[in-house]
Backbone as CSV, one residue per row, in Angstrom:
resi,resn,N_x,N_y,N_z,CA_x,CA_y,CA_z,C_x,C_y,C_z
1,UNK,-21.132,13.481,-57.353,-21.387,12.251,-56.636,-20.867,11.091,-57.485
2,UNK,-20.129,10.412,-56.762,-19.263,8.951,-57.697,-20.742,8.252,-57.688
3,UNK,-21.364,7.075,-58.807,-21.845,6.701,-58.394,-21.135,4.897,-58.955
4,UNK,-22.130,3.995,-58.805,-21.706,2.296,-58.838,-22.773,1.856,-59.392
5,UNK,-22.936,0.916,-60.388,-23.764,0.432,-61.011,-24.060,-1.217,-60.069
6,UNK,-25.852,-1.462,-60.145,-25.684,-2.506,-59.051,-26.715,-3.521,-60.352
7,UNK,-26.376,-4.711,-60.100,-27.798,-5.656,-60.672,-28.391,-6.342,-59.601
8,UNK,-29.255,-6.335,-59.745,-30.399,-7.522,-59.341,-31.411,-7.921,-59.900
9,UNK,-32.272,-9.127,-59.414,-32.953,-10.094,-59.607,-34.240,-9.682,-58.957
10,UNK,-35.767,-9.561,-59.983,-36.583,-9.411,-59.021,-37.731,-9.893,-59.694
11,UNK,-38.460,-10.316,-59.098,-39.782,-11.168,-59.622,-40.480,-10.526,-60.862
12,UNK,-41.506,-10.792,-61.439,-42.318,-10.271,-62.469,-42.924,-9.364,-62.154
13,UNK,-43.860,-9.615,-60.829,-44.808,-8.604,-60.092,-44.007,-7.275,-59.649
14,UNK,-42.566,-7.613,-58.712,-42.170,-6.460,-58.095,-41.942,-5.220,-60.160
15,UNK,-40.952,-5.983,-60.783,-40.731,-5.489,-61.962,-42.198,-4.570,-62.657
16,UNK,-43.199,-5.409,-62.463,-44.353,-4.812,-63.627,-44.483,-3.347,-62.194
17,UNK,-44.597,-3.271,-61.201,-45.101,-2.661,-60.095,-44.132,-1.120,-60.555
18,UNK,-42.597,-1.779,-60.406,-41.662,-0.590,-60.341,-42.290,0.558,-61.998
19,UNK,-42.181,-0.577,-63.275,-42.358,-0.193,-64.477,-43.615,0.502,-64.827
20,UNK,-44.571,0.551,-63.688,-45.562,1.372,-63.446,-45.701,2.513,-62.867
21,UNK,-45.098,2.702,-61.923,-44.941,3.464,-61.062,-44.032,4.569,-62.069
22,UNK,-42.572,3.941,-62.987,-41.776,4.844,-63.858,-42.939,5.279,-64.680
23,UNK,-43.572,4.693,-65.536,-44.763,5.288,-66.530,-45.647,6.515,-65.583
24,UNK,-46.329,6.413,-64.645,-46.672,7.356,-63.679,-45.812,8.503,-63.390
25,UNK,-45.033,8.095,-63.361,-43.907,9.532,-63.049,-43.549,9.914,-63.990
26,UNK,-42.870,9.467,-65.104,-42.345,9.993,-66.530,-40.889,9.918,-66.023
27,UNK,-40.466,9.060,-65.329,-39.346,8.819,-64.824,-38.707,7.276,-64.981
28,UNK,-37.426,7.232,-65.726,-36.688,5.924,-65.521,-36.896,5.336,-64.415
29,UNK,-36.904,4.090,-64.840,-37.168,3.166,-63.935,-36.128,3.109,-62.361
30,UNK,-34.763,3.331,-63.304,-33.685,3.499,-62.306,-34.001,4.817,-61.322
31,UNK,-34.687,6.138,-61.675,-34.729,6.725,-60.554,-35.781,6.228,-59.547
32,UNK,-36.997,5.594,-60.337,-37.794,5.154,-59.114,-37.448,4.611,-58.319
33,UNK,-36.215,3.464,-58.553,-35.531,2.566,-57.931,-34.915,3.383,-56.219
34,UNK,-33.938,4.440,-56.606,-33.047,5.183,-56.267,-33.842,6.145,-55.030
35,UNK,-35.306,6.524,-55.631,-36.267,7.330,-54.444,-36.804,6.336,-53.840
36,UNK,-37.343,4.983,-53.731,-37.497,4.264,-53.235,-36.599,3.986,-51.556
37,UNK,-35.230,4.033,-52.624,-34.096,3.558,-51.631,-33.733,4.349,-50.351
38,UNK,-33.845,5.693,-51.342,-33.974,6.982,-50.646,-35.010,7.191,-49.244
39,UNK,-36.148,7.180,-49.542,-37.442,6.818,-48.646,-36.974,5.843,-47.844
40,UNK,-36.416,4.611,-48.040,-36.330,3.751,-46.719,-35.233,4.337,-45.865
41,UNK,-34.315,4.926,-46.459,-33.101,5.764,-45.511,-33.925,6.383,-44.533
42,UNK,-34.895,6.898,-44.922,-35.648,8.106,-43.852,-35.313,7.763,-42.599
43,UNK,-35.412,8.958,-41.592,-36.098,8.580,-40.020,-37.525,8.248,-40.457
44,UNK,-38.406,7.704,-39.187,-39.254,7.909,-39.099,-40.277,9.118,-38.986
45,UNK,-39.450,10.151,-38.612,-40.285,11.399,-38.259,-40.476,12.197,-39.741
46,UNK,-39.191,11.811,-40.361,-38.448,12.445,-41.742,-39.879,11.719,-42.928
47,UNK,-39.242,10.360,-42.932,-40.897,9.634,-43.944,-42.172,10.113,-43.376
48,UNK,-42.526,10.680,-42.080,-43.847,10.960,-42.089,-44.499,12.256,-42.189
49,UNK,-43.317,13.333,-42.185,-43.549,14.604,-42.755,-43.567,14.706,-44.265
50,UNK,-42.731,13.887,-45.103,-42.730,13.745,-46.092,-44.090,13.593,-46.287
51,UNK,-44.873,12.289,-46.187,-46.030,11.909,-46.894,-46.900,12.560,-45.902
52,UNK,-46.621,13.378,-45.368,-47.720,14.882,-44.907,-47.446,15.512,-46.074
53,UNK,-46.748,15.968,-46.660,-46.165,17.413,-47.317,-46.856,16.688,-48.468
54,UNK,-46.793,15.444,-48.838,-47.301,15.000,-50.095,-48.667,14.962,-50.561
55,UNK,-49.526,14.436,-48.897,-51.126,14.571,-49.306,-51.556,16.038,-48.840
56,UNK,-50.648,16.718,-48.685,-51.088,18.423,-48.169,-51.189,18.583,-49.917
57,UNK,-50.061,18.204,-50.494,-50.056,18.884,-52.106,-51.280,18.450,-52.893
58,UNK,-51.649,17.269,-52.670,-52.395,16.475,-53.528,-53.921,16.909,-52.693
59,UNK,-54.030,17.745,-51.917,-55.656,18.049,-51.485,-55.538,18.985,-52.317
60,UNK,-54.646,19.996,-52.627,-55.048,21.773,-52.644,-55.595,21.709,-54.221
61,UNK,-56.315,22.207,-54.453,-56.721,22.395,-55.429,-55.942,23.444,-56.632
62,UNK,-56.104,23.303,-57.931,-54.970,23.121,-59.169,-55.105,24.950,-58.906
63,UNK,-55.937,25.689,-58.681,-56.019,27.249,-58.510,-55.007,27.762,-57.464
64,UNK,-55.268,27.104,-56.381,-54.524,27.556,-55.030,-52.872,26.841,-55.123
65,UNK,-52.815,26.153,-56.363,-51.251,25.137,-55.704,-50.084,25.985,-55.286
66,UNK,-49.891,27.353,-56.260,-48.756,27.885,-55.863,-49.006,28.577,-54.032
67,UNK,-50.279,28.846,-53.731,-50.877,29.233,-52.497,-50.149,28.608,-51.772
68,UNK,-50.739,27.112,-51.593,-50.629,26.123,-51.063,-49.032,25.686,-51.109
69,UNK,-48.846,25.666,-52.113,-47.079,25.515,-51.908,-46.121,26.993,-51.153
70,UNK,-46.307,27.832,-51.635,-45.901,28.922,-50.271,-46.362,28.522,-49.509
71,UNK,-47.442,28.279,-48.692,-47.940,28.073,-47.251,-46.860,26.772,-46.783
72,UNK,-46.773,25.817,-47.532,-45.756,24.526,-47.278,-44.460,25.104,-47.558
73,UNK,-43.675,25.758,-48.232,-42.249,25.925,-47.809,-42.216,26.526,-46.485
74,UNK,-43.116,27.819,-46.697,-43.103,28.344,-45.202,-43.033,27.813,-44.037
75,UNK,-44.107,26.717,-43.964,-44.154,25.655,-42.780,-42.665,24.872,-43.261
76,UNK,-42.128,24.943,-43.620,-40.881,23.673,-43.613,-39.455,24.817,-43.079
77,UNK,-39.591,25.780,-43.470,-38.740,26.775,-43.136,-38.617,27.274,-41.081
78,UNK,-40.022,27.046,-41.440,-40.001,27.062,-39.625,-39.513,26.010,-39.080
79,UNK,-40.125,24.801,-39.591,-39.109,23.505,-38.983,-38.080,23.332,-38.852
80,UNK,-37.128,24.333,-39.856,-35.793,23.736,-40.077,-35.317,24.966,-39.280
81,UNK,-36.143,25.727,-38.712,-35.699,26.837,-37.464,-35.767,26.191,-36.243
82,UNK,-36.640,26.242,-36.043,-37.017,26.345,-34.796,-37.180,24.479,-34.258
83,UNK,-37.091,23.944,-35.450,-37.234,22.335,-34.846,-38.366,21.571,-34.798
C-alpha cells in the first residue's frame, strides 16, 4: 500500500483525547488516527456489526474468550455466506 503523509491542526482536547485513547491501546497515536478514519468509511450496517462484535467480546468472560471468539468467527462466516 503507497501511503502519504498528512498534517493537521487540532485543538488540545481533541489531541489529549486521541493521546489517550493511543496509551489505552498500546498503539501510536497515528494508528488510532488511521482506525478512526477507517470506522467513519463504514456503512452503516458495517459500523454496527462491528460494535456488536465488540461488546459481544467485551461481555464473555476471560475463561470462555477463545469459546466466545469461535462462536463469533462462526457467526461472521455465515454472514459473509449467506448475507
Amino acid at each position: 500500500m503507497k501511503t502519504k503523509a498528512l498534517s493537521f491542526r487540532i485543538e488540545e482536547d481533541t489531541y489529549n483525547y486521541l493521546a489517550d485513547l493511543a496509551d489505552k491501546s498500546k498503539q501510536p497515536m497515528s494508528e488510532v488516527v488511521r482506525e478512526i478514519l477507517e470506522n467513519n468509511q463504514m456503512t452503516e450496517g458495517t459500523r454496527k456489526a462491528y460494535g456488536e462484535c465488540l461488546s459481544y467480546l467485551a461481555s464473555v468472560e476471560a475463561d470462555d474468550f477463545l469459546v466466545g471468539l469461535d462462536a463469533l468467527v462462526e457467526a461472521i462466516k455465515e454472514v459473509k455466506t449467506n448475507g
